[in-house]
PDB file of C-alpha atoms in Angstrom:
ATOM      1  CA  SER A   1      17.550   1.192   5.021  1.00 53.00           C
ATOM      2  CA  SER A   2      17.117   4.203   2.761  1.00 56.00           C
ATOM      3  CA  SER A   3      18.230   2.257  -0.334  1.00 53.00           C
ATOM      4  CA  SER A   4      15.542  -0.383   0.380  1.00 49.00           C
ATOM      5  CA  ARG A   5      12.940   2.379   0.720  1.00 52.00           C
ATOM      6  CA  SER A   6      14.119   4.022  -2.511  1.00 56.00           C
ATOM      7  CA  SER A   7      13.961   0.722  -4.441  1.00 52.00           C
ATOM      8  CA  LEU A   8      10.585  -0.017  -2.901  1.00 51.00           C
ATOM      9  CA  SER A   9       9.257   3.394  -3.963  1.00 56.00           C
ATOM     10  CA  LYS A  10      10.361   2.762  -7.545  1.00 55.00           C
ATOM     11  CA  VAL A  11       8.634  -0.637  -7.627  1.00 52.00           C
ATOM     12  CA  LEU A  12       5.461   0.775  -6.095  1.00 52.00           C
ATOM     13  CA  HIS A  13       5.429   3.685  -8.523  1.00 54.00           C
ATOM     14  CA  SER A  14       5.746   1.242 -11.420  1.00 53.00           C
ATOM     15  CA  LEU A  15       2.904  -0.933 -10.086  1.00 51.00           C
ATOM     16  CA  GLU A  16       0.727   2.100  -9.499  1.00 52.00           C
ATOM     17  CA  SER A  17       1.364   3.441 -13.004  1.00 50.00           C
ATOM     18  CA  LYS A  18       0.522   0.099 -14.636  1.00 46.00           C
ATOM     19  CA  ALA A  19      -2.636  -0.406 -12.621  1.00 47.00           C
ATOM     20  CA  ARG A  20      -4.130   3.090 -13.089  1.00 45.00           C
ATOM     21  CA  ASN A  21      -6.015   1.909 -16.176  1.00 40.00           C
ATOM     22  CA  LEU A  22      -7.992  -0.710 -14.245  1.00 41.00           C
ATOM     23  CA  LYS A  23     -11.563   0.098 -13.228  1.00 39.00           C
ATOM     24  CA  ASN A  24     -12.675   0.550  -9.624  1.00 41.00           C
ATOM     25  CA  LEU A  25      -9.236   1.164  -8.172  1.00 43.00           C
ATOM     26  CA  ASP A  26      -8.122   3.981  -5.931  1.00 43.00           C
ATOM     27  CA  PHE A  27      -4.526   4.615  -4.954  1.00 42.00           C
ATOM     28  CA  PRO A  28      -4.560   6.484  -1.662  1.00 46.00           C
ATOM     29  CA  ARG A  29      -1.823   9.065  -1.254  1.00 43.00           C
ATOM     30  CA  GLY A  30      -0.061   9.882   1.976  1.00 39.00           C
ATOM     31  CA  GLY A  31       1.853  12.979   2.973  1.00 33.00           C
ATOM     32  CA  ALA A  32       5.184  14.045   1.517  1.00 29.00           C
ATOM     33  CA  ASP A  33       6.923  11.149   3.287  1.00 34.00           C
ATOM     34  CA  LYS A  34       4.557   8.616   1.694  1.00 36.00           C
ATOM     35  CA  ALA A  35       4.561   9.492  -1.979  1.00 34.00           C
ATOM     36  CA  PHE A  36       3.603   5.981  -3.114  1.00 40.00           C
ATOM     37  CA  SER A  37       1.176   3.545  -1.561  1.00 44.00           C
ATOM     38  CA  PRO A  38       1.917  -0.209  -1.645  1.00 57.00           C
ATOM     39  CA  TYR A  39      -1.723  -1.128  -1.911  1.00 62.00           C
ATOM     40  CA  PHE A  40      -4.873  -0.288  -3.752  1.00 65.00           C
ATOM     41  CA  VAL A  41      -8.499  -0.132  -2.769  1.00 67.00           C
ATOM     42  CA  LEU A  42     -10.943  -2.244  -4.741  1.00 68.00           C
ATOM     43  CA  ARG A  43     -14.560  -1.123  -4.632  1.00 62.00           C
ATOM     44  CA  ARG A  44     -17.021  -4.005  -4.542  1.00 59.00           C
ATOM     45  CA  GLY A  45     -20.525  -2.640  -4.461  1.00 63.00           C
ATOM     46  CA  GLY A  46     -20.572  -0.392  -1.400  1.00 66.00           C
ATOM     47  CA  LYS A  47     -17.705  -2.264   0.254  1.00 73.00           C
ATOM     48  CA  MET A  48     -13.999  -1.581  -0.209  1.00 80.00           C
ATOM     49  CA  ALA A  49     -11.117  -4.002   0.234  1.00 84.00           C
ATOM     50  CA  ARG A  50      -7.508  -2.942   0.711  1.00 88.00           C
ATOM     51  CA  ILE A  51      -5.219  -5.208  -1.273  1.00 90.00           C
ATOM     52  CA  GLY A  52      -1.447  -5.066  -0.844  1.00 91.00           C
ATOM     53  CA  ILE A  53       0.726  -6.047  -3.792  1.00 92.00           C
ATOM     54  CA  ILE A  54       4.264  -7.306  -3.376  1.00 93.00           C
ATOM     55  CA  THR A  55       6.654  -8.518  -6.041  1.00 92.00           C
ATOM     56  CA  ASP A  56      10.331  -9.088  -6.788  1.00 93.00           C
ATOM     57  CA  ILE A  57      11.311  -9.671  -3.171  1.00 95.00           C
ATOM     58  CA  HIS A  58      14.460 -11.541  -4.283  1.00 95.00           C
ATOM     59  CA  ASN A  59      15.462 -12.924  -0.853  1.00 96.00           C
ATOM     60  CA  ASN A  60      15.416  -9.456   0.705  1.00 95.00           C
ATOM     61  CA  ALA A  61      13.919 -10.400   4.074  1.00 95.00           C
ATOM     62  CA  ALA A  62      14.583  -6.948   5.548  1.00 94.00           C
ATOM     63  CA  ALA A  63      12.659  -5.133   2.800  1.00 93.00           C
ATOM     64  CA  LEU A  64       9.865  -7.722   2.990  1.00 95.00           C
ATOM     65  CA  LYS A  65       9.481  -7.129   6.738  1.00 95.00           C
ATOM     66  CA  LEU A  66       9.402  -3.380   6.130  1.00 92.00           C
ATOM     67  CA  ILE A  67       6.685  -3.522   3.480  1.00 92.00           C
ATOM     68  CA  LEU A  68       4.604  -6.017   5.474  1.00 94.00           C
ATOM     69  CA  ARG A  69       4.669  -3.649   8.466  1.00 93.00           C
ATOM     70  CA  GLU A  70       3.532  -0.852   6.165  1.00 90.00           C
ATOM     71  CA  LEU A  71       0.705  -2.980   4.729  1.00 92.00           C
ATOM     72  CA  GLU A  72      -0.368  -3.899   8.256  1.00 93.00           C
ATOM     73  CA  LYS A  73      -0.421  -0.215   9.280  1.00 91.00           C
ATOM     74  CA  ARG A  74      -2.643   0.455   6.273  1.00 89.00           C
ATOM     75  CA  ASN A  75      -5.012  -2.355   7.285  1.00 90.00           C
ATOM     76  CA  CYS A  76      -4.728  -4.387   4.096  1.00 91.00           C
ATOM     77  CA  ASP A  77      -7.307  -7.143   3.960  1.00 92.00           C
ATOM     78  CA  GLU A  78      -5.221  -9.337   1.703  1.00 93.00           C
ATOM     79  CA  ILE A  79      -1.841  -9.548  -0.003  1.00 94.00           C
ATOM     80  CA  ILE A  80      -1.066 -10.616  -3.555  1.00 93.00           C
ATOM     81  CA  CYS A  81       2.475 -11.640  -4.496  1.00 95.00           C
ATOM     82  CA  CYS A  82       3.464 -11.395  -8.160  1.00 93.00           C
ATOM     83  CA  GLY A  83       6.483 -13.716  -7.936  1.00 94.00           C
ATOM     84  CA  ASP A  84      10.255 -13.721  -7.534  1.00 95.00           C
ATOM     85  CA  ILE A  85      10.265 -14.371  -3.803  1.00 97.00           C
ATOM     86  CA  ILE A  86      13.728 -15.922  -4.142  1.00 97.00           C
ATOM     87  CA  GLY A  87      16.831 -15.071  -6.151  1.00 94.00           C
ATOM     88  CA  ILE A  88      19.592 -12.451  -5.903  1.00 91.00           C
ATOM     89  CA  GLY A  89      19.578 -11.624  -2.153  1.00 92.00           C
ATOM     90  CA  ALA A  90      21.286 -13.398   0.725  1.00 94.00           C
ATOM     91  CA  TYR A  91      18.360 -14.682   2.836  1.00 96.00           C
ATOM     92  CA  PRO A  92      16.332 -17.237   0.858  1.00 97.00           C
ATOM     93  CA  GLU A  93      15.070 -19.366   3.757  1.00 98.00           C
ATOM     94  CA  GLU A  94      14.135 -16.423   5.974  1.00 98.00           C
ATOM     95  CA  THR A  95      12.303 -14.724   3.112  1.00 97.00           C
ATOM     96  CA  VAL A  96      10.288 -17.807   2.130  1.00 98.00           C
ATOM     97  CA  ARG A  97       9.519 -18.566   5.768  1.00 98.00           C
ATOM     98  CA  ILE A  98       8.001 -15.084   6.159  1.00 98.00           C
ATOM     99  CA  MET A  99       5.878 -15.623   3.056  1.00 98.00           C
ATOM    100  CA  ARG A 100       4.740 -19.062   4.232  1.00 98.00           C
ATOM    101  CA  LYS A 101       3.456 -17.576   7.488  1.00 98.00           C
ATOM    102  CA  LEU A 102       1.352 -14.813   5.914  1.00 97.00           C
ATOM    103  CA  LYS A 103      -2.247 -15.382   6.946  1.00 96.00           C
ATOM    104  CA  ASN A 104      -3.713 -12.913   4.439  1.00 95.00           C
ATOM    105  CA  LEU A 105      -1.788 -14.047   1.332  1.00 96.00           C
ATOM    106  CA  SER A 106      -4.661 -14.516  -1.105  1.00 94.00           C
ATOM    107  CA  ALA A 107      -2.683 -15.125  -4.293  1.00 94.00           C
ATOM    108  CA  CYS A 108       0.935 -15.844  -5.149  1.00 96.00           C
ATOM    109  CA  VAL A 109       2.600 -17.017  -8.357  1.00 96.00           C
ATOM    110  CA  LYS A 110       6.012 -18.302  -9.392  1.00 96.00           C
ATOM    111  CA  GLY A 111       8.411 -15.849 -10.972  1.00 94.00           C
ATOM    112  CA  ASN A 112      11.355 -16.805 -13.141  1.00 94.00           C
ATOM    113  CA  HIS A 113      13.589 -17.158 -10.064  1.00 95.00           C
ATOM    114  CA  GLU A 114      11.253 -19.792  -8.616  1.00 97.00           C
ATOM    115  CA  THR A 115      11.323 -21.662 -11.928  1.00 95.00           C
ATOM    116  CA  PHE A 116      15.129 -21.843 -11.646  1.00 96.00           C
ATOM    117  CA  LEU A 117      14.661 -23.897  -8.481  1.00 97.00           C
ATOM    118  CA  PHE A 118      12.517 -26.431 -10.342  1.00 95.00           C
ATOM    119  CA  GLY A 119      14.815 -27.267 -13.225  1.00 90.00           C
ATOM    120  CA  ARG A 120      14.357 -24.333 -15.550  1.00 90.00           C
ATOM    121  CA  MET A 121      17.721 -22.734 -14.883  1.00 93.00           C
ATOM    122  CA  PRO A 122      20.011 -22.357 -17.886  1.00 94.00           C
ATOM    123  CA  ALA A 123      22.870 -24.840 -18.012  1.00 93.00           C
ATOM    124  CA  THR A 124      24.597 -23.442 -21.099  1.00 95.00           C
ATOM    125  CA  PHE A 125      26.153 -20.054 -21.716  1.00 95.00           C
ATOM    126  CA  PRO A 126      25.147 -17.725 -23.320  1.00 94.00           C
ATOM    127  CA  ASN A 127      21.424 -18.352 -22.820  1.00 94.00           C
ATOM    128  CA  ASP A 128      18.016 -16.696 -23.229  1.00 92.00           C
ATOM    129  CA  GLU A 129      17.956 -15.623 -19.554  1.00 90.00           C
ATOM    130  CA  HIS A 130      21.227 -13.689 -20.022  1.00 93.00           C
ATOM    131  CA  MET A 131      22.480 -15.606 -16.998  1.00 94.00           C
ATOM    132  CA  GLU A 132      26.207 -15.981 -16.571  1.00 95.00           C
ATOM    133  CA  TYR A 133      27.976 -18.961 -15.000  1.00 96.00           C
ATOM    134  CA  GLU A 134      28.688 -17.204 -11.673  1.00 95.00           C
ATOM    135  CA  GLU A 135      25.036 -16.215 -11.325  1.00 94.00           C
ATOM    136  CA  ARG A 136      24.028 -19.833 -11.904  1.00 96.00           C
ATOM    137  CA  LYS A 137      26.437 -20.926  -9.152  1.00 96.00           C
ATOM    138  CA  TYR A 138      24.857 -18.375  -6.818  1.00 95.00           C
ATOM    139  CA  HIS A 139      21.345 -19.689  -7.534  1.00 96.00           C
ATOM    140  CA  LEU A 140      22.504 -23.231  -6.749  1.00 96.00           C
ATOM    141  CA  TRP A 141      24.002 -21.958  -3.479  1.00 96.00           C
ATOM    142  CA  GLU A 142      20.762 -20.227  -2.455  1.00 96.00           C
ATOM    143  CA  HIS A 143      18.650 -23.259  -3.410  1.00 97.00           C
ATOM    144  CA  GLU A 144      20.738 -25.429  -1.051  1.00 97.00           C
ATOM    145  CA  ARG A 145      19.772 -23.136   1.829  1.00 97.00           C
ATOM    146  CA  LEU A 146      16.037 -23.677   1.434  1.00 98.00           C
ATOM    147  CA  GLU A 147      14.377 -26.094   3.851  1.00 98.00           C
ATOM    148  CA  LYS A 148      12.021 -28.791   2.553  1.00 98.00           C
ATOM    149  CA  ASP A 149       8.908 -26.915   3.711  1.00 98.00           C
ATOM    150  CA  SER A 150      10.016 -23.812   1.824  1.00 98.00           C
ATOM    151  CA  VAL A 151      10.739 -25.793  -1.355  1.00 98.00           C
ATOM    152  CA  ARG A 152       7.320 -27.437  -1.007  1.00 98.00           C
ATOM    153  CA  PHE A 153       5.649 -24.016  -0.587  1.00 98.00           C
ATOM    154  CA  LEU A 154       7.382 -22.655  -3.702  1.00 98.00           C
ATOM    155  CA  SER A 155       6.610 -25.814  -5.701  1.00 98.00           C
ATOM    156  CA  MET A 156       2.890 -25.404  -5.030  1.00 97.00           C
ATOM    157  CA  LEU A 157       2.756 -21.872  -6.439  1.00 97.00           C
ATOM    158  CA  PRO A 158       1.071 -21.675  -9.848  1.00 96.00           C
ATOM    159  CA  TYR A 159       2.683 -19.982 -12.835  1.00 94.00           C
ATOM    160  CA  SER A 160      -0.406 -17.815 -13.236  1.00 92.00           C
ATOM    161  CA  GLN A 161      -3.522 -17.200 -11.209  1.00 90.00           C
ATOM    162  CA  THR A 162      -6.856 -15.580 -11.948  1.00 89.00           C
ATOM    163  CA  ILE A 163      -8.443 -13.638  -9.119  1.00 84.00           C
ATOM    164  CA  GLU A 164     -12.162 -13.046  -9.287  1.00 79.00           C
ATOM    165  CA  ARG A 165     -14.158 -10.797  -7.002  1.00 71.00           C
ATOM    166  CA  GLU A 166     -17.905 -10.323  -6.683  1.00 68.00           C
ATOM    167  CA  GLY A 167     -19.381  -6.890  -7.068  1.00 57.00           C
TER     168      GLY A 167
END
């Protein structure tokens, strides 16, 4: 949908802006219809790797499918996920299942919404997360919809991850 594309463009623009200061990165630009690229190119010696970055998926399986198709069209060698696979949207199991099946997912970390699943969700109100009671109820509802394999996948994600590359 156009609202998914608009939100996606904002996220990608933010990622691109933050990463511009890193060495050895190029952000390819498309035509007018592709103002922001959801990947970067890392130069390693004479070789280049296309790395797709996804984040804040928040149970939005439709947007995830859209961006994965785009990354595939751009021949990304690997995908890095910066967390928040679950939370907010209506399709937790479908979204996690898609992530579990990614063959080129090279790194993925837990976001705060994954930590809610594993006992770090506020139980009192007000709280430091600024979560209200109804939002907590929604998170409990979405957690009940996750299959055991999806919970296991999310439980194995680290809270942080260092990625090293030669070159």
